[in-house]
Coordinates of N, CA and C (backbone and C1' of nucleotides) in Angstrom, one line a residue:
Chain J
X30 N 13.0 20.4 8.1 CA 11.5 19.8 7.8 C 11.1 19.8 9.5
X31 N 9.5 20.3 9.7 CA 8.9 20.1 10.9 C 8.1 18.9 10.6
X32 N 8.1 18.0 9.5 CA 7.0 17.3 9.6 C 7.7 15.9 10.0
X33 N 8.8 15.6 9.3 CA 9.5 14.3 9.4 C 8.9 13.4 8.3
X34 N 7.8 13.9 7.6 CA 7.5 12.9 6.5 C 7.8 13.1 5.2
X35 N 7.5 12.4 4.2 CA 7.8 12.8 2.8 C 7.0 13.2 2.0
X36 N 7.5 13.8 1.0 CA 6.8 14.7 0.2 C 6.7 13.9 -1.4
X37 N 5.7 13.5 -2.0 CA 5.7 12.6 -3.1 C 5.6 13.3 -4.7
X38 N 6.2 12.9 -5.5 CA 6.0 13.5 -6.6 C 4.5 12.6 -7.4
X39 N 4.0 13.6 -7.9 CA 2.9 12.6 -8.5 C 2.7 11.7 -9.4
X40 N 2.1 10.8 -10.0 CA 2.5 9.6 -11.0 C 4.2 9.4 -11.2
X41 N 4.7 9.2 -10.3 CA 5.8 8.2 -10.0 C 5.3 7.4 -9.0
X42 N 5.9 5.9 -9.1 CA 5.0 5.2 -7.9 C 6.3 5.6 -6.7
X43 N 5.8 5.5 -5.4 CA 6.5 6.0 -4.2 C 7.6 5.1 -4.4
X44 N 7.4 3.6 -4.7 CA 8.4 2.9 -4.7 C 10.0 3.1 -5.6
X45 N 9.6 3.7 -6.7 CA 10.8 4.5 -7.6 C 11.3 5.6 -6.7
X46 N 10.7 6.5 -6.2 CA 10.8 7.6 -5.5 C 12.0 7.1 -4.8
X47 N 11.5 6.3 -3.6 CA 12.1 5.8 -3.0 C 13.5 5.4 -3.1
X48 N 13.5 4.5 -3.8 CA 14.8 3.7 -4.7 C 15.8 5.0 -5.1
X49 N 15.0 6.2 -5.7 CA 15.8 7.1 -6.6 C 16.4 7.6 -5.0
X50 N 15.7 8.1 -4.2 CA 16.7 8.9 -3.1 C 17.5 8.2 -2.3
X51 N 17.4 6.7 -2.2 CA 18.2 6.0 -1.3 C 19.7 5.7 -2.3
X52 N 19.3 5.6 -3.8 CA 20.5 5.8 -5.0 C 21.1 7.1 -4.5
X53 N 20.6 7.9 -4.2 CA 21.2 9.5 -4.5 C 22.1 9.2 -3.0
X54 N 21.8 8.5 -1.8 CA 22.5 8.3 -0.7 C 23.8 7.6 -0.6
X55 N 23.7 6.7 -1.8 CA 24.8 5.3 -1.9 C 25.8 6.4 -2.8
X56 N 25.2 6.7 -4.0 CA 26.2 7.5 -5.0 C 27.0 8.8 -4.2
X57 N 26.5 9.2 -3.1 CA 27.0 10.5 -2.5 C 28.0 10.0 -1.5
X58 N 28.1 8.9 -1.2 CA 28.7 8.4 -0.3 C 28.3 8.3 1.3
X59 N 26.6 8.9 1.5 CA 26.1 8.9 2.5 C 26.0 7.7 3.2
X60 N 25.2 6.5 1.8 CA 25.4 5.4 2.8 C 26.7 4.4 2.1
X61 N 27.8 4.2 2.8 CA 29.1 3.5 2.2 C 28.7 2.4 2.1
X62 N 29.6 1.4 1.2 CA 29.8 0.2 1.0 C 29.2 -0.8 2.8
X63 N 28.6 -1.7 2.4 CA 28.1 -2.2 3.2 C 27.0 -1.6 4.5
X64 N 26.7 -0.7 4.2 CA 25.9 0.0 5.2 C 24.5 -0.2 4.7
X65 N 23.7 -1.1 6.1 CA 22.7 -1.5 5.9 C 21.2 -0.8 5.5
X66 N 20.5 -1.2 4.2 CA 19.3 -0.8 3.5 C 18.4 -1.5 4.4
X67 N 17.6 -1.6 5.0 CA 16.7 -2.3 6.0 C 15.1 -1.7 5.4
X68 N 14.5 -3.0 5.0 CA 13.0 -2.7 4.7 C 12.2 -2.0 5.7
X69 N 12.2 -2.0 7.2 CA 11.4 -1.5 8.1 C 11.9 0.0 8.2
X70 N 13.4 0.4 7.9 CA 14.0 1.4 8.0 C 13.2 2.5 7.4
X71 N 12.9 1.7 6.2 CA 12.3 2.2 5.2 C 10.9 3.0 5.7
X72 N 10.5 1.7 5.5 CA 8.6 1.8 6.5 C 9.0 3.2 7.5
X73 N 9.7 3.1 8.4 CA 9.9 4.6 9.2 C 9.8 5.5 8.6
X74 N 11.2 5.3 7.8 CA 11.4 6.9 7.6 C 10.7 7.6 6.3
X75 N 10.1 6.7 5.1 CA 9.5 7.0 4.5 C 7.6 6.9 4.7
X76 N 7.4 6.4 5.9 CA 6.0 6.3 6.0 C 5.5 5.4 4.9
X77 N 5.8 4.2 4.4 CA 5.1 3.7 3.7 C 5.1 2.1 4.2
X78 N 4.3 1.3 3.4 CA 4.1 -0.1 3.8 C 4.9 -0.9 3.2
X79 N 5.3 -2.1 4.1 CA 6.6 -2.7 3.9 C 6.5 -3.2 2.4
X80 N 5.2 -3.4 1.7 CA 4.9 -3.9 0.3 C 6.2 -2.8 -0.4
X81 N 5.6 -1.5 -0.2 CA 6.3 -0.3 -0.9 C 7.9 -0.6 -0.9
X82 N 8.3 -0.5 0.6 CA 9.8 -0.6 1.0 C 10.6 -1.4 0.1
X83 N 9.8 -2.6 0.1 CA 10.2 -4.3 -0.6 C 10.4 -3.9 -2.2
X84 N 9.6 -2.8 -2.7 CA 9.5 -2.7 -4.2 C 10.9 -2.1 -4.3
X85 N 11.2 -1.2 -3.2 CA 12.0 -0.1 -3.7 C 13.5 -0.8 -3.4
X86 N 13.5 -1.9 -2.4 CA 15.0 -2.8 -2.2 C 15.0 -3.6 -3.7
X87 N 14.3 -4.2 -4.4 CA 13.9 -4.9 -5.1 C 14.5 -4.4 -6.5
X88 N 14.1 -2.6 -6.4 CA 14.8 -1.7 -7.3 C 15.9 -1.4 -7.3
X89 N 16.8 -1.5 -6.3 CA 18.1 -1.1 -5.8 C 18.8 -2.1 -6.1
X90 N 18.5 -3.5 -5.7 CA 19.1 -4.8 -5.8 C 19.4 -4.9 -7.2
X91 N 18.4 -4.9 -8.5 CA 18.3 -5.0 -9.7 C 19.0 -4.1 -10.4
X92 N 19.1 -2.9 -9.7 CA 20.3 -1.9 -10.6 C 22.0 -2.0 -9.7
X93 N 22.0 -3.4 -9.2 CA 23.1 -3.8 -8.4 C 23.5 -3.0 -7.5
X94 N 23.2 -2.1 -6.6 CA 23.4 -1.1 -5.6 C 23.6 -1.7 -4.4
X95 N 22.8 -2.7 -4.3 CA 22.5 -3.3 -2.5 C 22.7 -4.9 -3.2
X96 N 23.1 -5.8 -2.3 CA 23.0 -7.3 -2.0 C 22.1 -7.6 -0.7
X97 N 21.3 -8.7 -1.4 CA 20.6 -8.8 0.3 C 21.1 -10.5 0.9
X98 N 20.6 -10.4 1.9 CA 20.9 -11.8 2.8 C 20.0 -11.9 3.7
X99 N 19.0 -13.0 3.1 CA 17.8 -13.7 4.0 C 18.1 -13.7 5.6
X100 N 17.2 -12.9 6.1 CA 17.6 -13.1 7.9 C 18.9 -12.1 8.6
X101 N 19.4 -11.6 7.4 CA 20.3 -10.5 8.0 C 20.0 -8.8 7.1
X102 N 19.8 -8.8 5.9 CA 19.8 -7.7 5.5 C 19.7 -7.3 4.2
X103 N 19.6 -6.4 3.7 CA 20.4 -5.7 2.4 C 21.3 -4.3 2.7
X104 N 22.4 -4.4 2.2 CA 23.7 -3.7 2.2 C 24.3 -3.0 0.8
X105 N 24.6 -1.9 0.9 CA 25.2 -1.3 -0.1 C 26.2 -2.1 -0.7
X106 N 26.5 -2.2 -2.1 CA 27.3 -3.1 -2.7 C 28.8 -2.6 -2.7
X107 N 29.6 -3.2 -2.8 CA 31.2 -2.7 -2.8 C 31.5 -2.9 -4.0
X108 N 31.8 -1.9 -4.5 CA 32.1 -2.0 -6.1 C 33.6 -2.2 -6.6
X109 N 34.4 -2.2 -5.4 CA 36.0 -2.5 -6.1 C 36.0 -4.2 -6.3
X110 N 35.2 -4.5 -6.8 CA 35.2 -5.9 -7.3 C 35.3 -6.3 -8.6
X111 N 34.9 -5.4 -9.1 CA 35.1 -5.7 -10.5 C 36.2 -5.7 -11.5
X112 N 37.3 -4.8 -11.1 CA 38.9 -4.9 -11.4 C 38.6 -4.8 -12.5
X113 N 38.4 -3.7 -13.2 CA 38.2 -3.2 -14.3 C 39.6 -3.3 -15.7
Chain Y
X12 N -39.2 1.4 -1.0 CA -39.0 0.2 -2.3 C -39.0 -1.0 -1.8
X13 N -39.4 -2.1 -2.7 CA -39.8 -3.3 -2.5 C -38.1 -3.9 -2.4
X14 N -37.4 -3.7 -3.2 CA -36.0 -4.2 -3.9 C -34.7 -3.5 -3.0
X15 N -33.7 -4.3 -3.2 CA -32.7 -3.5 -2.7 C -31.9 -2.7 -3.4
X16 N -32.7 -2.3 -4.7 CA -31.6 -1.2 -5.3 C -32.4 0.0 -5.2
X17 N -31.5 1.2 -5.8 CA -31.7 2.7 -6.0 C -32.9 2.9 -6.9
X18 N -33.2 4.2 -6.5 CA -34.3 4.8 -7.9 C -33.6 6.0 -8.0
X19 N -33.9 6.2 -9.5 CA -32.9 7.1 -9.9 C -33.8 8.2 -10.7
X20 N -33.4 9.5 -10.7 CA -33.9 10.6 -10.9 C -33.4 10.8 -12.5
X21 N -34.2 11.1 -13.2 CA -33.9 11.2 -14.7 C -33.4 12.4 -15.0
X22 N -32.3 12.5 -16.2 CA -31.7 13.5 -16.4 C -30.6 14.3 -15.3
X23 N -30.4 13.4 -14.4 CA -29.4 13.9 -13.2 C -28.4 12.4 -12.9
X24 N -27.0 13.1 -13.4 CA -26.1 11.7 -13.1 C -26.1 10.8 -12.0
X25 N -25.6 9.7 -12.3 CA -26.2 9.0 -11.2 C -25.0 9.2 -9.8
X26 N -24.0 9.8 -10.8 CA -22.5 9.7 -9.3 C -23.0 11.1 -8.7
X27 N -23.9 12.0 -9.2 CA -24.2 13.0 -8.6 C -25.2 12.8 -7.6
X28 N -26.4 11.8 -7.9 CA -27.4 11.4 -7.2 C -26.6 10.9 -6.0
X29 N -25.8 10.1 -6.0 CA -24.7 9.2 -4.8 C -23.9 10.3 -4.0
X30 N -23.7 11.1 -4.9 CA -23.2 11.6 -4.0 C -23.8 12.4 -2.7
X31 N -24.8 13.3 -3.3 CA -26.1 13.7 -2.5 C -26.2 12.9 -1.6
X32 N -26.4 11.7 -1.2 CA -27.2 11.0 -0.9 C -26.0 10.8 0.4
X33 N -24.6 10.6 0.0 CA -24.0 10.5 1.1 C -23.6 11.7 2.2
X34 N -24.0 12.8 1.3 CA -23.5 14.2 1.6 C -24.6 14.1 2.5
X35 N -26.0 13.8 2.5 CA -27.0 13.8 3.6 C -26.7 13.0 5.0
X36 N -26.1 12.1 4.5 CA -25.5 10.9 5.4 C -24.6 11.6 6.3
X37 N -23.6 12.2 5.4 CA -22.7 12.4 6.4 C -22.8 14.1 7.5
X38 N -23.8 14.9 6.6 CA -24.2 16.0 7.5 C -25.0 15.7 8.7
X39 N -26.0 14.3 8.5 CA -26.9 14.5 9.7 C -26.1 13.2 10.7
X40 N -24.9 13.2 10.2 CA -23.9 12.3 11.4 C -24.1 10.9 11.5
X41 N -24.8 10.4 10.4 CA -25.0 9.1 10.2 C -23.9 8.3 9.6
X42 N -22.9 8.9 9.1 CA -21.7 8.9 8.9 C -20.6 10.0 9.2
X43 N -20.1 9.5 10.6 CA -19.2 10.6 11.8 C -18.2 10.7 11.0
X44 N -17.0 11.5 11.4 CA -15.7 11.7 10.6 C -14.9 10.3 10.9
X45 N -14.4 10.3 10.0 CA -13.7 9.0 10.1 C -14.3 7.6 9.5
X46 N -15.4 7.9 9.1 CA -16.5 6.8 8.6 C -16.1 6.3 7.1
X47 N -15.6 5.0 7.0 CA -15.1 4.6 5.7 C -16.3 4.7 4.6
X48 N -16.1 5.1 3.4 CA -16.8 5.5 2.2 C -16.3 4.7 0.9
X49 N -16.0 3.6 1.0 CA -15.5 2.7 0.4 C -16.4 2.8 -1.4
X50 N -15.6 2.6 -2.7 CA -16.1 2.3 -3.4 C -17.0 1.1 -3.9
X51 N -16.0 0.3 -3.4 CA -17.1 -1.3 -3.7 C -18.2 -1.2 -2.8
X52 N -18.4 -0.7 -1.5 CA -19.9 -0.7 -0.7 C -20.7 0.2 -1.7
X53 N -20.0 1.3 -2.3 CA -21.1 2.0 -3.2 C -21.8 1.3 -4.4
X54 N -20.6 0.8 -5.0 CA -21.1 -0.5 -6.1 C -22.0 -1.5 -5.3
X55 N -21.9 -1.7 -4.3 CA -23.0 -3.2 -3.8 C -24.2 -2.3 -3.4
X56 N -24.2 -1.2 -2.6 CA -25.6 -0.6 -2.2 C -26.6 0.1 -3.2
X57 N -25.8 0.3 -4.2 CA -26.5 1.5 -5.1 C -26.6 1.1 -6.3
X58 N -25.6 -0.3 -6.6 CA -26.0 -1.1 -7.7 C -25.3 -0.5 -9.1
X59 N -24.1 0.3 -8.7 CA -23.7 0.8 -10.0 C -22.4 0.3 -10.2
X60 N -21.8 0.9 -11.3 CA -20.1 0.0 -11.5 C -19.4 1.1 -11.3
X61 N -18.0 0.0 -10.6 CA -17.4 1.4 -9.9 C -16.7 2.3 -10.4
X62 N -17.0 2.5 -11.8 CA -16.4 3.9 -12.4 C -17.5 4.9 -12.1
X63 N -18.6 4.4 -11.8 CA -19.7 5.4 -11.4 C -19.6 6.1 -9.8
X64 N -19.1 4.8 -9.4 CA -18.8 4.8 -7.9 C -18.0 5.9 -7.1
X65 N -16.8 5.9 -8.4 CA -15.6 6.7 -8.4 C -15.7 8.2 -8.7
X66 N -16.6 8.5 -9.6 CA -17.2 9.7 -9.8 C -17.7 10.1 -8.3
X67 N -18.4 9.6 -8.0 CA -19.5 10.0 -6.6 C -18.0 10.4 -5.4
X68 N -17.1 9.4 -5.2 CA -15.8 9.8 -4.3 C -15.3 11.2 -4.4
X69 N -15.3 11.3 -5.8 CA -14.6 12.6 -6.4 C -15.2 13.7 -6.2
X70 N -16.4 13.4 -6.6 CA -17.2 14.7 -5.6 C -17.2 15.1 -4.4
X71 N -17.2 13.9 -3.8 CA -17.5 14.2 -2.1 C -16.1 14.8 -2.0
X72 N -15.1 14.1 -2.8 CA -13.6 14.7 -2.2 C -13.5 16.2 -2.4
X73 N -14.0 16.4 -3.6 CA -14.3 17.9 -3.9 C -14.7 19.0 -3.3
X74 N -15.8 18.1 -2.5 CA -16.7 19.3 -1.6 C -15.8 19.2 -0.3
X75 N -14.6 18.4 0.0 CA -14.1 18.2 1.4 C -14.6 17.6 2.5
X76 N -15.5 16.7 2.0 CA -16.4 15.9 2.8 C -15.4 14.7 3.3
X77 N -14.6 14.4 2.3 CA -13.9 12.9 2.4 C -12.6 13.2 2.0
X78 N -11.6 12.1 2.2 CA -10.3 12.1 2.4 C -10.1 10.9 2.0
X79 N -9.3 10.9 1.2 CA -8.9 9.6 0.7 C -7.1 9.1 0.8
X80 N -6.8 7.7 1.0 CA -5.4 7.1 1.2 C -5.6 6.2 0.5
X81 N -4.9 6.1 -0.7 CA -4.6 4.8 -1.4 C -4.0 3.8 -1.1
X82 N -4.9 3.1 -1.3 CA -4.8 1.2 -0.8 C -5.6 0.9 0.4
X83 N -5.9 2.4 1.3 CA -6.6 2.6 2.7 C -8.2 2.5 2.4
X84 N -8.7 3.4 1.7 CA -9.7 3.5 1.3 C -10.3 5.5 1.4
X85 N -11.0 5.7 1.2 CA -12.0 7.1 1.4 C -12.6 7.4 2.6
X86 N -12.7 8.6 3.7 CA -13.1 8.5 4.7 C -13.6 10.1 5.1
X87 N -14.5 10.1 6.2 CA -15.3 11.4 6.0 C -14.6 12.2 6.9
X88 N -14.2 13.3 6.4 CA -13.5 14.2 6.9 C -13.9 15.1 8.4
X89 N -12.7 15.0 9.0 CA -12.8 16.1 10.6 C -12.7 16.7 10.4
X90 N -13.5 17.9 10.7 CA -13.5 19.3 10.3 C -13.0 19.8 11.6
X91 N -12.4 19.4 12.7 CA -12.2 20.1 14.3 C -10.8 19.7 14.4
X92 N -9.8 20.3 13.1 CA -8.9 19.7 13.3 C -7.7 21.0 13.3
X93 N -8.2 22.4 13.2 CA -7.3 23.4 13.6 C -7.5 24.1 15.1
X94 N -8.6 23.5 15.9 CA -8.9 24.0 17.1 C -8.6 23.0 18.3
X95 N -7.2 21.9 17.8 CA -7.2 21.2 18.6 C -6.1 21.7 20.1
Chain M
dC13 P 23.3 -29.5 19.3 O5' 22.5 -29.1 20.5 C5' 22.4 -30.0 21.1 C4' 21.3 -29.4 22.1 C3' 19.8 -29.3 21.2 O3' 18.9 -29.0 22.4 C1' 20.9 -27.0 22.5
dT14 P 17.4 -28.8 21.6 O5' 17.3 -27.4 22.1 C5' 17.1 -27.1 23.4 C4' 16.7 -26.0 24.2 C3' 15.4 -25.4 23.3 O3' 14.3 -24.7 24.2 C1' 17.2 -24.0 23.1
dT15 P 13.2 -23.9 24.1 O5' 13.6 -22.7 24.1 C5' 14.3 -22.2 25.1 C4' 14.9 -20.5 25.1 C3' 13.0 -19.8 24.0 O3' 13.0 -18.7 24.9 C1' 15.3 -19.5 23.0
dT16 P 11.9 -17.5 25.0 O5' 12.3 -16.3 24.4 C5' 13.9 -15.9 25.0 C4' 13.9 -14.8 23.8 C3' 13.1 -13.8 23.3 O3' 13.3 -12.6 23.7 C1' 15.0 -14.5 21.9
dA17 P 12.3 -11.4 22.6 O5' 13.4 -10.9 21.6 C5' 14.7 -10.5 21.7 C4' 15.5 -10.1 20.8 C3' 14.2 -9.2 19.9 O3' 15.2 -7.7 19.5 C1' 15.5 -10.7 18.5
dT18 P 14.2 -7.0 18.4 O5' 14.8 -7.3 16.9 C5' 16.2 -7.9 16.8 C4' 16.8 -7.8 15.2 C3' 15.9 -7.0 14.4 O3' 16.8 -6.7 13.5 C1' 15.8 -9.1 13.7
dT19 P 16.6 -5.2 12.5 O5' 16.4 -6.4 10.9 C5' 17.0 -6.7 10.6 C4' 16.8 -7.9 9.6 C3' 15.9 -7.0 8.2 O3' 16.6 -7.3 7.3 C1' 14.9 -9.1 9.0
dT20 P 15.5 -6.3 5.6 O5' 15.4 -7.8 5.0 C5' 16.2 -9.1 4.4 C4' 15.9 -10.1 4.2 C3' 15.1 -9.8 2.9 O3' 15.2 -11.2 1.7 C1' 13.8 -11.1 4.4
dG21 P 14.8 -11.2 0.6 O5' 13.4 -12.7 1.1 C5' 13.9 -13.9 1.0 C4' 12.7 -15.0 0.9 C3' 11.7 -14.3 0.0 O3' 11.6 -15.4 -0.5 C1' 10.2 -14.7 2.0
dT22 P 10.6 -15.4 -2.2 O5' 8.8 -15.9 -1.5 C5' 9.0 -16.8 -0.9 C4' 7.5 -17.1 -0.1 C3' 6.0 -16.4 -1.3 O3' 5.6 -17.7 -1.5 C1' 5.8 -15.6 0.7
dC23 P 4.5 -17.3 -2.3 O5' 3.1 -17.7 -2.3 C5' 2.9 -18.4 -0.7 C4' 1.6 -17.4 0.0 C3' 0.5 -17.1 -1.1 O3' -0.6 -18.0 -0.8 C1' 1.1 -15.3 0.5
dC24 P -1.9 -17.6 -1.6 O5' -2.9 -16.4 -0.6 C5' -3.2 -17.0 0.6 C4' -3.5 -15.6 1.1 C3' -5.1 -14.5 0.3 O3' -6.4 -14.9 0.9 C1' -3.4 -13.5 1.4
dG25 P -7.5 -14.8 0.2 O5' -7.7 -13.4 0.6 C5' -8.0 -13.8 1.9 C4' -8.2 -11.3 2.3 C3' -9.1 -11.1 1.5 O3' -10.2 -10.2 1.8 C1' -7.0 -9.7 1.5
dT26 P -11.6 -9.6 1.3 O5' -10.8 -8.1 1.8 C5' -10.4 -7.1 2.8 C4' -10.3 -6.2 2.1 C3' -10.9 -5.1 1.2 O3' -11.0 -3.9 1.8 C1' -8.7 -5.5 0.8
dA27 P -12.1 -2.8 1.3 O5' -11.6 -2.0 0.6 C5' -10.3 -1.0 1.1 C4' -9.9 -0.3 0.1 C3' -10.8 0.3 -0.9 O3' -10.7 1.3 -0.9 C1' -8.7 -0.8 -1.9
dT28 P -11.4 2.7 -1.8 O5' -10.5 3.1 -2.8 C5' -9.5 3.8 -2.1 C4' -8.3 3.8 -3.0 C3' -8.4 5.3 -4.2 O3' -7.6 6.3 -4.5 C1' -7.6 2.8 -5.1
dG29 P -7.6 6.8 -5.6 O5' -6.4 6.5 -6.7 C5' -5.4 6.4 -6.3 C4' -4.6 6.2 -7.8 C3' -5.0 7.0 -8.9 O3' -3.8 7.2 -10.0 C1' -5.4 4.9 -9.3
dT30 P -4.5 8.4 -11.2 O5' -4.5 7.1 -12.6 C5' -3.4 6.3 -12.4 C4' -3.7 5.9 -13.7 C3' -4.4 6.5 -15.0 O3' -3.5 5.8 -16.1 C1' -5.2 4.4 -14.0
dA31 P -4.1 6.8 -17.4 O5' -4.2 5.7 -18.1 C5' -3.3 4.0 -18.2 C4' -4.0 3.4 -18.7 C3' -4.8 3.4 -20.4 O3' -4.4 3.1 -21.4 C1' -6.4 2.3 -18.9
dT32 P -5.2 3.6 -23.0 O5' -6.1 2.0 -23.1 C5' -5.9 0.7 -22.9 C4' -7.0 0.0 -23.0 C3' -8.1 0.2 -24.2 O3' -7.7 -0.5 -25.0 C1' -9.6 0.1 -22.4
dG33 P -8.8 -0.6 -26.1 O5' -10.1 -1.1 -26.4 C5' -10.2 -2.4 -25.5 C4' -11.1 -2.8 -25.2 C3' -12.7 -2.6 -26.4 O3' -13.5 -3.8 -26.7 C1' -13.1 -1.5 -24.7
Chain H
dA16 P -24.0 8.1 -14.7 O5' -25.2 7.1 -14.9 C5' -24.5 6.7 -16.2 C4' -24.3 4.9 -16.6 C3' -23.5 4.4 -15.1 O3' -24.3 3.1 -15.0 C1' -22.3 4.2 -17.4
dC17 P -23.9 2.0 -14.2 O5' -23.5 1.3 -15.2 C5' -23.6 0.5 -16.6 C4' -22.9 -0.5 -16.7 C3' -22.4 -1.5 -16.1 O3' -22.2 -2.5 -16.1 C1' -21.1 -0.4 -17.4
dA18 P -21.9 -3.9 -15.0 O5' -20.9 -4.2 -15.9 C5' -20.8 -4.6 -17.6 C4' -19.2 -5.6 -17.5 C3' -18.7 -6.3 -16.6 O3' -18.2 -7.1 -17.1 C1' -17.6 -4.0 -17.4
dT19 P -17.1 -8.4 -16.1 O5' -16.1 -8.0 -16.7 C5' -15.5 -8.3 -17.6 C4' -14.2 -7.6 -18.0 C3' -12.8 -8.4 -16.9 O3' -12.7 -9.1 -17.3 C1' -12.5 -5.9 -17.2
dA20 P -11.4 -10.1 -16.3 O5' -9.9 -9.1 -16.7 C5' -9.7 -9.0 -18.0 C4' -8.5 -7.6 -17.9 C3' -7.3 -8.6 -16.7 O3' -5.9 -8.4 -17.4 C1' -8.1 -6.0 -16.3
dC21 P -4.8 -9.4 -16.6 O5' -3.7 -8.1 -16.1 C5' -3.5 -7.0 -16.9 C4' -2.9 -6.1 -15.8 C3' -2.2 -5.8 -15.0 O3' -1.1 -5.3 -15.3 C1' -3.5 -4.5 -14.5
dA22 P 0.4 -5.2 -14.3 O5' 0.6 -4.2 -13.4 C5' 0.5 -3.1 -14.4 C4' 0.6 -1.5 -13.3 C3' 1.5 -1.5 -12.2 O3' 2.4 -0.6 -12.1 C1' -0.9 -1.5 -11.4
dT23 P 3.6 -0.2 -11.3 O5' 2.7 0.3 -10.0 C5' 2.1 1.6 -10.2 C4' 1.5 1.7 -8.7 C3' 2.2 1.8 -7.4 O3' 2.1 2.7 -6.8 C1' 0.3 0.5 -7.2
dA24 P 3.4 3.0 -5.7 O5' 2.5 2.5 -4.5 C5' 0.9 3.6 -4.0 C4' 0.3 2.6 -2.7 C3' 1.4 2.4 -1.6 O3' 1.1 3.3 -0.8 C1' -0.5 0.6 -2.3
dC25 P 1.8 2.8 0.9 O5' 0.5 2.1 1.6 C5' -0.8 2.5 2.0 C4' -1.2 1.6 2.8 C3' -1.0 1.2 3.8 O3' -1.7 1.6 4.8 C1' -1.9 -0.4 2.8
dG26 P -1.1 1.6 6.6 O5' -1.3 -0.1 6.8 C5' -2.9 -0.4 6.6 C4' -3.2 -2.1 6.8 C3' -2.3 -2.4 8.3 O3' -3.1 -3.0 9.7 C1' -2.1 -3.8 6.5
dG27 P -1.9 -3.9 10.7 O5' -1.8 -4.9 10.5 C5' -3.5 -5.7 10.0 C4' -3.1 -7.2 10.0 C3' -2.4 -8.1 10.6 O3' -3.0 -8.8 11.1 C1' -1.3 -8.2 8.4
dA28 P -2.2 -10.0 12.6 O5' -1.9 -11.3 11.9 C5' -2.6 -12.2 10.9 C4' -2.2 -12.7 10.5 C3' -1.0 -14.2 11.5 O3' -1.5 -15.1 11.6 C1' 0.1 -13.4 8.6
dC29 P -0.5 -16.0 12.4 O5' 0.4 -16.6 11.6 C5' 0.1 -17.5 10.6 C4' 1.3 -18.0 9.6 C3' 2.5 -18.4 10.4 O3' 3.1 -19.8 9.7 C1' 3.4 -16.8 8.9
dA30 P 3.8 -21.0 10.5 O5' 5.3 -20.3 9.2 C5' 4.7 -21.1 8.0 C4' 6.1 -20.8 7.4 C3' 7.8 -21.4 8.1 O3' 8.2 -21.9 6.7 C1' 7.8 -19.3 7.6
dA31 P 8.8 -23.4 7.2 O5' 10.3 -22.4 6.9 C5' 10.7 -21.4 5.3 C4' 11.8 -20.5 5.8 C3' 12.9 -21.3 6.1 O3' 14.3 -21.3 5.1 C1' 12.4 -19.3 6.8
dA32 P 15.8 -22.0 5.3 O5' 16.6 -20.8 6.0 C5' 16.7 -19.6 5.4 C4' 17.4 -18.6 5.8 C3' 18.8 -18.7 6.5 O3' 19.7 -18.0 5.9 C1' 17.1 -17.6 7.8
dT33 P 21.0 -18.5 6.5 O5' 21.8 -17.3 7.8 C5' 21.6 -15.9 7.2 C4' 21.6 -15.0 8.7 C3' 22.8 -15.5 9.7 O3' 23.5 -14.7 9.5 C1' 20.6 -15.5 10.6
dA34 P 25.3 -15.3 10.1 O5' 24.9 -14.7 11.5 C5' 24.2 -13.1 11.8 C4' 24.3 -12.7 13.3 C3' 24.7 -13.3 14.3 O3' 25.2 -12.2 15.0 C1' 22.8 -14.4 15.1
dA35 P 26.7 -12.6 16.1 O5' 25.9 -12.3 17.5 C5' 24.8 -11.2 17.8 C4' 23.7 -11.4 19.0 C3' 25.0 -12.1 20.1 O3' 24.4 -11.3 21.3 C1' 23.2 -13.5 19.7
dA36 P 25.0 -11.2 22.7 O5' 24.4 -11.6 23.4 C5' 22.8 -11.6 23.7 C4' 21.8 -12.0 24.7 C3' 22.6 -12.6 25.6 O3' 21.8 -12.4 27.0 C1' 22.3 -14.6 25.0

DNA sequence: CTTTATTTGTCCGTATGTATG
DNA sequence: ACATACATACGGACAAATAAA
């Protein structure tokens, strides 16, 4: 791509689209456990406001895909803890 | 006019009349490129509902006179972009 | 211990998008 | 055409937590 921007699907909140994209990266292994998912990183890459980036991380946290430590950041969850 | 209101032509939608007025201001240079065209500003100046102000900006957008960024506002289009 | 940098938490204000009555 | 409400989004500001210099 020559633009470096993001293309948005209409009628779907950007926060959801961003969450879906990052979820894809997590599940593909591109974002391994403990990989950082910083709000400001999302702001820069996707060209959205922090408000929107924040909602995206909220979605990912609710899905259990990342965990957040105030002052440190959000990171991809390690799934090997549920010992089925 | 003695008041601060607007006078309306009968049998013509107010949204169209507002769009024509703003188009006149754009073409005259009173509204230069990137000049904001906020819905709430139209509501205040023309004394109409936001619903009507919105239809006016829709008309102007379809005419290519303004562009809109959600969360920021609508702004007069810059037409000199392909000769940079 | 203090300072600095980074990142999340929270709050405010503004503006558009959509839906309902 | 009007009035209202809510969701989504942008921008900025400040506080709190964490880590490192």
